[in-house]
PDB file of C-alpha atoms and ligand atoms in Angstrom:
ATOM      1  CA  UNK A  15       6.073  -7.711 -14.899  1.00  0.00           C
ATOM      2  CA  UNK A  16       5.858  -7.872 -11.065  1.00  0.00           C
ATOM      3  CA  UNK A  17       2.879  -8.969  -9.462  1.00  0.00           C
ATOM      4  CA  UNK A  18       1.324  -5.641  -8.489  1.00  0.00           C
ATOM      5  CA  UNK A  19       1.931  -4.302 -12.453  1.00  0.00           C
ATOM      6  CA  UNK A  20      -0.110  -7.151 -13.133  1.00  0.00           C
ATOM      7  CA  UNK A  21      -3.362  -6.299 -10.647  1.00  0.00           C
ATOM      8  CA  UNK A  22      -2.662  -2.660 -12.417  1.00  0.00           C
ATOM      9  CA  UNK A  23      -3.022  -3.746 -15.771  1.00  0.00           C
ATOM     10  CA  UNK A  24      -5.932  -5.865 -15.131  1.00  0.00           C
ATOM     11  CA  UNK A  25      -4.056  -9.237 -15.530  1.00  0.00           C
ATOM     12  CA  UNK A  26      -5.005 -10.489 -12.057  1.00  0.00           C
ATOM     13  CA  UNK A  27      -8.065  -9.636 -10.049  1.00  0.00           C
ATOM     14  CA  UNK A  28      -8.213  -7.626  -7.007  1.00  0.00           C
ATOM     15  CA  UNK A  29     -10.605  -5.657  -5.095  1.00  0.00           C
ATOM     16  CA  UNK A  30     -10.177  -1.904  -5.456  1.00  0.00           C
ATOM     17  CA  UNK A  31     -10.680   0.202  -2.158  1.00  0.00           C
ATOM     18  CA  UNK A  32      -9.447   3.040  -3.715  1.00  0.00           C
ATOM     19  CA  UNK A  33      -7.944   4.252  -7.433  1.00  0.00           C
ATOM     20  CA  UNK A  34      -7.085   7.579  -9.065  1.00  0.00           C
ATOM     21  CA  UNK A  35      -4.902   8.662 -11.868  1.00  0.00           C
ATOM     22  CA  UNK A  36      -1.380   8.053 -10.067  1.00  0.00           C
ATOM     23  CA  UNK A  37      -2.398   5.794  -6.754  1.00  0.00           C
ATOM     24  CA  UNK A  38      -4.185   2.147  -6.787  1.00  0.00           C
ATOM     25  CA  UNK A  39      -4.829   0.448  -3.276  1.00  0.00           C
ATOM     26  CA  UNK A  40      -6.277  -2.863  -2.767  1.00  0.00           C
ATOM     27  CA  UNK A  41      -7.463  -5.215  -0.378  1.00  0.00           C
ATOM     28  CA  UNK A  42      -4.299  -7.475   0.799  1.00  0.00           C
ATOM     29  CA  UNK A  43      -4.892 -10.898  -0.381  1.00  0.00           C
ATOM     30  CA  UNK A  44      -3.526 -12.341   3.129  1.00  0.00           C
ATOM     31  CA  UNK A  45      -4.968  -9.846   5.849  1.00  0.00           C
ATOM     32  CA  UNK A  46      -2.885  -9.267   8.512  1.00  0.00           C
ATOM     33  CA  UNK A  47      -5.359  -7.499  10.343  1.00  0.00           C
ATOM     34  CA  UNK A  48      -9.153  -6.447  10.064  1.00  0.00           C
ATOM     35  CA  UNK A  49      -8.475  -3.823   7.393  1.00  0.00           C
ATOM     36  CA  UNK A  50      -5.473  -4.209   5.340  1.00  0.00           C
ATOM     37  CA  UNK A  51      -5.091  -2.300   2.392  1.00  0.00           C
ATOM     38  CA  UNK A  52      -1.527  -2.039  -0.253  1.00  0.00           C
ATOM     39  CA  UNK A  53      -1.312   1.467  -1.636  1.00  0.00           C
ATOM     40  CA  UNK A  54       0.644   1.550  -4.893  1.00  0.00           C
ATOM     41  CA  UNK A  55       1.557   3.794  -7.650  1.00  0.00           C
ATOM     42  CA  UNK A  56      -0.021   2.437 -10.749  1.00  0.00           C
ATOM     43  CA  UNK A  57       3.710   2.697 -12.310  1.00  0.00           C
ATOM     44  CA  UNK A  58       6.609   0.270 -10.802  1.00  0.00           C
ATOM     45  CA  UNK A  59       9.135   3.302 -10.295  1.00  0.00           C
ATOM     46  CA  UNK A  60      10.496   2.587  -7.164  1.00  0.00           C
ATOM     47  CA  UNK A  61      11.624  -0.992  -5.255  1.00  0.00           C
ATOM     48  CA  UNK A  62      10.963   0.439  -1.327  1.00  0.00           C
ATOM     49  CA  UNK A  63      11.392   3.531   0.618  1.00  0.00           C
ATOM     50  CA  UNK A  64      14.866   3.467  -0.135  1.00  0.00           C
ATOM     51  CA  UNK A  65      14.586   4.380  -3.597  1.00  0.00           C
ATOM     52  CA  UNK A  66      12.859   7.611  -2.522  1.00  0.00           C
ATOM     53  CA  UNK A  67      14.955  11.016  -3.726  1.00  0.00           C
ATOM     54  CA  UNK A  68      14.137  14.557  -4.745  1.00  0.00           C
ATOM     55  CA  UNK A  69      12.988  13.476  -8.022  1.00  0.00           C
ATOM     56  CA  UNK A  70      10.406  10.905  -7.065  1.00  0.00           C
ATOM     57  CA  UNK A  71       9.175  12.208  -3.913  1.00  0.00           C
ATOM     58  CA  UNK A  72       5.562  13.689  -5.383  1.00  0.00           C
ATOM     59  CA  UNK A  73       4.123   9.790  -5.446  1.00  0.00           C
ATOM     60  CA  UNK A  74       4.748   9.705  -1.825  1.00  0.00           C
ATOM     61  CA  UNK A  75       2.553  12.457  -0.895  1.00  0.00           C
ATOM     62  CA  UNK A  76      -0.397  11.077  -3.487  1.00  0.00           C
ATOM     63  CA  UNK A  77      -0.262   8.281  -1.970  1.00  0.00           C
ATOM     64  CA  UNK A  78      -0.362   9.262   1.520  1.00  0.00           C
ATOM     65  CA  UNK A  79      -3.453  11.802   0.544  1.00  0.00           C
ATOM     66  CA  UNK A  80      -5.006   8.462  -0.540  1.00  0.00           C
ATOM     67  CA  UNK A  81      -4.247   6.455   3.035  1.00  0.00           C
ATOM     68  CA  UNK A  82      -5.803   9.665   4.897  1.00  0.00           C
ATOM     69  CA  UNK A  83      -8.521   9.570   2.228  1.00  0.00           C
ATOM     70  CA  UNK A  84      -9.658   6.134   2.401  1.00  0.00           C
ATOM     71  CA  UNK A  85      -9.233   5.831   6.215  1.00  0.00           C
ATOM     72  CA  UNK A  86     -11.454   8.552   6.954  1.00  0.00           C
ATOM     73  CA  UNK A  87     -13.530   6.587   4.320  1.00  0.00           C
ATOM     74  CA  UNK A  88     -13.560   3.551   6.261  1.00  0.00           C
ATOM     75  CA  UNK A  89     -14.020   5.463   9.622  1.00  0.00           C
ATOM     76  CA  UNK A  90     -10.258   4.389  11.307  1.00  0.00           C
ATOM     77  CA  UNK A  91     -10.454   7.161  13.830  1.00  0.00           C
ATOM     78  CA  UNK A  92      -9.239   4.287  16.434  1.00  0.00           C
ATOM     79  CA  UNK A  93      -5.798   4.840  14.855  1.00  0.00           C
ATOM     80  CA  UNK A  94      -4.254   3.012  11.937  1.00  0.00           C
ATOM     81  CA  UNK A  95      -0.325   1.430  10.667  1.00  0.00           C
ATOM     82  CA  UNK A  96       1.134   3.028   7.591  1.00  0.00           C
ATOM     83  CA  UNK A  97       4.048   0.782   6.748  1.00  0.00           C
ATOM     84  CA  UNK A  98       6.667  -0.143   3.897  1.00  0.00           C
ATOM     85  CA  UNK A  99       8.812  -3.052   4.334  1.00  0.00           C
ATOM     86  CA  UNK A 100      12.095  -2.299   2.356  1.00  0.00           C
ATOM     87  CA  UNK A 101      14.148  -5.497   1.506  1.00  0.00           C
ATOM     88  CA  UNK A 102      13.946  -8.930   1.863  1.00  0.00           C
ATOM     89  CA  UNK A 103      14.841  -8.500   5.633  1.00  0.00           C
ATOM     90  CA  UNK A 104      11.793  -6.497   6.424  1.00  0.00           C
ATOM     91  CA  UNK A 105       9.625  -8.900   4.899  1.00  0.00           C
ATOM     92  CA  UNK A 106       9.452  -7.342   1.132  1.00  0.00           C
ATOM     93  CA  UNK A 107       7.844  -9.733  -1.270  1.00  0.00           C
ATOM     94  CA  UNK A 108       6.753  -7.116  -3.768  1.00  0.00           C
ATOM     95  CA  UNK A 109       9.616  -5.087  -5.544  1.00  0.00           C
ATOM     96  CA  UNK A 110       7.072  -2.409  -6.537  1.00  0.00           C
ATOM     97  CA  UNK A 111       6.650   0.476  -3.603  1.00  0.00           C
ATOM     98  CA  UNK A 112       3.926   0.275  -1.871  1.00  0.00           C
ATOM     99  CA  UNK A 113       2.888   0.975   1.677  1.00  0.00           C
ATOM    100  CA  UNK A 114       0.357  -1.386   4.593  1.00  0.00           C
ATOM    101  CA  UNK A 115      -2.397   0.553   6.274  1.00  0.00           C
ATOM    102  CA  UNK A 116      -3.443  -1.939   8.781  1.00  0.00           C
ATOM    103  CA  UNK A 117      -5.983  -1.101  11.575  1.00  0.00           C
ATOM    104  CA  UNK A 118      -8.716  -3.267  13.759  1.00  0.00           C
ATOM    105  CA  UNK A 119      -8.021  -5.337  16.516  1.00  0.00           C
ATOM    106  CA  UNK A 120      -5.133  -7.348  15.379  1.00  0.00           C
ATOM    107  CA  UNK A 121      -3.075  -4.706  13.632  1.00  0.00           C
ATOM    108  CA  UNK A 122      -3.295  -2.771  16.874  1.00  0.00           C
ATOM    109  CA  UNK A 123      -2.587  -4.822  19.837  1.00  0.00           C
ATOM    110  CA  UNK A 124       1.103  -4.183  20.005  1.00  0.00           C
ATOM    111  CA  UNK A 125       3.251  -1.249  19.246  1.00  0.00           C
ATOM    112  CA  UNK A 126       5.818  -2.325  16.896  1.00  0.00           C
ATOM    113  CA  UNK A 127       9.021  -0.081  17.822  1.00  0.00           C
TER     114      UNK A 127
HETATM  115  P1  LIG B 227       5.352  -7.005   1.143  1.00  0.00           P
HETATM  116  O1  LIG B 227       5.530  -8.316   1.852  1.00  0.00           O
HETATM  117  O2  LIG B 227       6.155  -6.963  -0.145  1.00  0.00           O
HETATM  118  O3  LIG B 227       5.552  -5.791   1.984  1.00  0.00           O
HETATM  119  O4  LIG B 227       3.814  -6.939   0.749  1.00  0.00           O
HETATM  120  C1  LIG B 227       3.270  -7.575  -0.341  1.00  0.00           C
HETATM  121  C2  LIG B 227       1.837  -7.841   0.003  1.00  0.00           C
HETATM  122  O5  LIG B 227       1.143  -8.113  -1.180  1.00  0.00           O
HETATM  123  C3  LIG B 227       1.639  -9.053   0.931  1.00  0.00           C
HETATM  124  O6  LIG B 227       0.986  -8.626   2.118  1.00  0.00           O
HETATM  125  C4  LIG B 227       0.787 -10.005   0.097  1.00  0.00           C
HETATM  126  O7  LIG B 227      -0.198 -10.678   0.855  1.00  0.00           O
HETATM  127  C5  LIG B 227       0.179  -9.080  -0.941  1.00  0.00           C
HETATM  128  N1  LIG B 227      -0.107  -9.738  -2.196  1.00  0.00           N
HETATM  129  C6  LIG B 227       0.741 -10.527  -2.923  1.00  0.00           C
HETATM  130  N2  LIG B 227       0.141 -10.953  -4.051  1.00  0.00           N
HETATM  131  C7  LIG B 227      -1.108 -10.407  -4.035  1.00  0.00           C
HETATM  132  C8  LIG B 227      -2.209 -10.486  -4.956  1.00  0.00           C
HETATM  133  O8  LIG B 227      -2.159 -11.132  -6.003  1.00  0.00           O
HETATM  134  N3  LIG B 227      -3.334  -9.803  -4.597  1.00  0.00           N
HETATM  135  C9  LIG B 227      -3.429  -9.062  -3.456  1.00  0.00           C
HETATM  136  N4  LIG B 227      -4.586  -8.437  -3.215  1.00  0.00           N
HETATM  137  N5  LIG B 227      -2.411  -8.972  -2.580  1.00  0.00           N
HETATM  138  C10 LIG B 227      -1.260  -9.637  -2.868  1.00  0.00           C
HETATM  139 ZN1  LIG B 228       5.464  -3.382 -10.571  1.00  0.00          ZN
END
């Protein structure tokens, strides 16, 4: 089981910032900015955004209704990062899909592309 199906199932501890039926997101255990939140779905279905296809697509949109959700929720009108890392070369440690929303300070001070 990878390490988010874990946090899903209860087997590791993490704090919750926001959790339906489909869509779990919690606090990243190694901030990379002021807010910095993983949003998963709660089954491992897909590796990265490459995996993404007709079929699968409907988890994409839950879980970007959650990232709107939660940063209106947490007040991120300042602007906010939505990203997913896909492979090893972007920096993927986690082989479940999930997607950053970074904001604050730190995750803001540079544009990225
Ligand atoms: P990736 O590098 O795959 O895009 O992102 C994986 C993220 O998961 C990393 O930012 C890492 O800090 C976070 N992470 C890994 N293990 C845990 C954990 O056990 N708990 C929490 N809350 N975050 C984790
Ligand atoms: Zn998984």
């Amino acid at each position: 089981m990878c390490v988010f199906c874990k946090i899903i199932a209860g087997e590791i501890p993490s704090k919750k910032a926001y959790e339906d039926d489909d869509v779990l997101a919690i606090y990243d255990i190694n901030p990379q900015a002021p807010v910095h939140i993983v949003f998963m779905p709660k089954t491992h279905r897909m590796t990265c955004a490459d995996d993404v296809n007709g079929d699968n697509a409907e988890i994409i949109g839950k879980i970007f209704v959650a990232i709107a959700k939660v940063a209106k929720e947490l007040g991120l009108s300042d602007g906010y990062r939505v990203i997913n890392n896909c492979g090893a070369a972007a920096g993927q440690t986690v082989p479940h899909i999930h997607f950053h929303l970074l904001a604050g300070k730190d995750g803001m001070s540079e544009s990225m592309i």
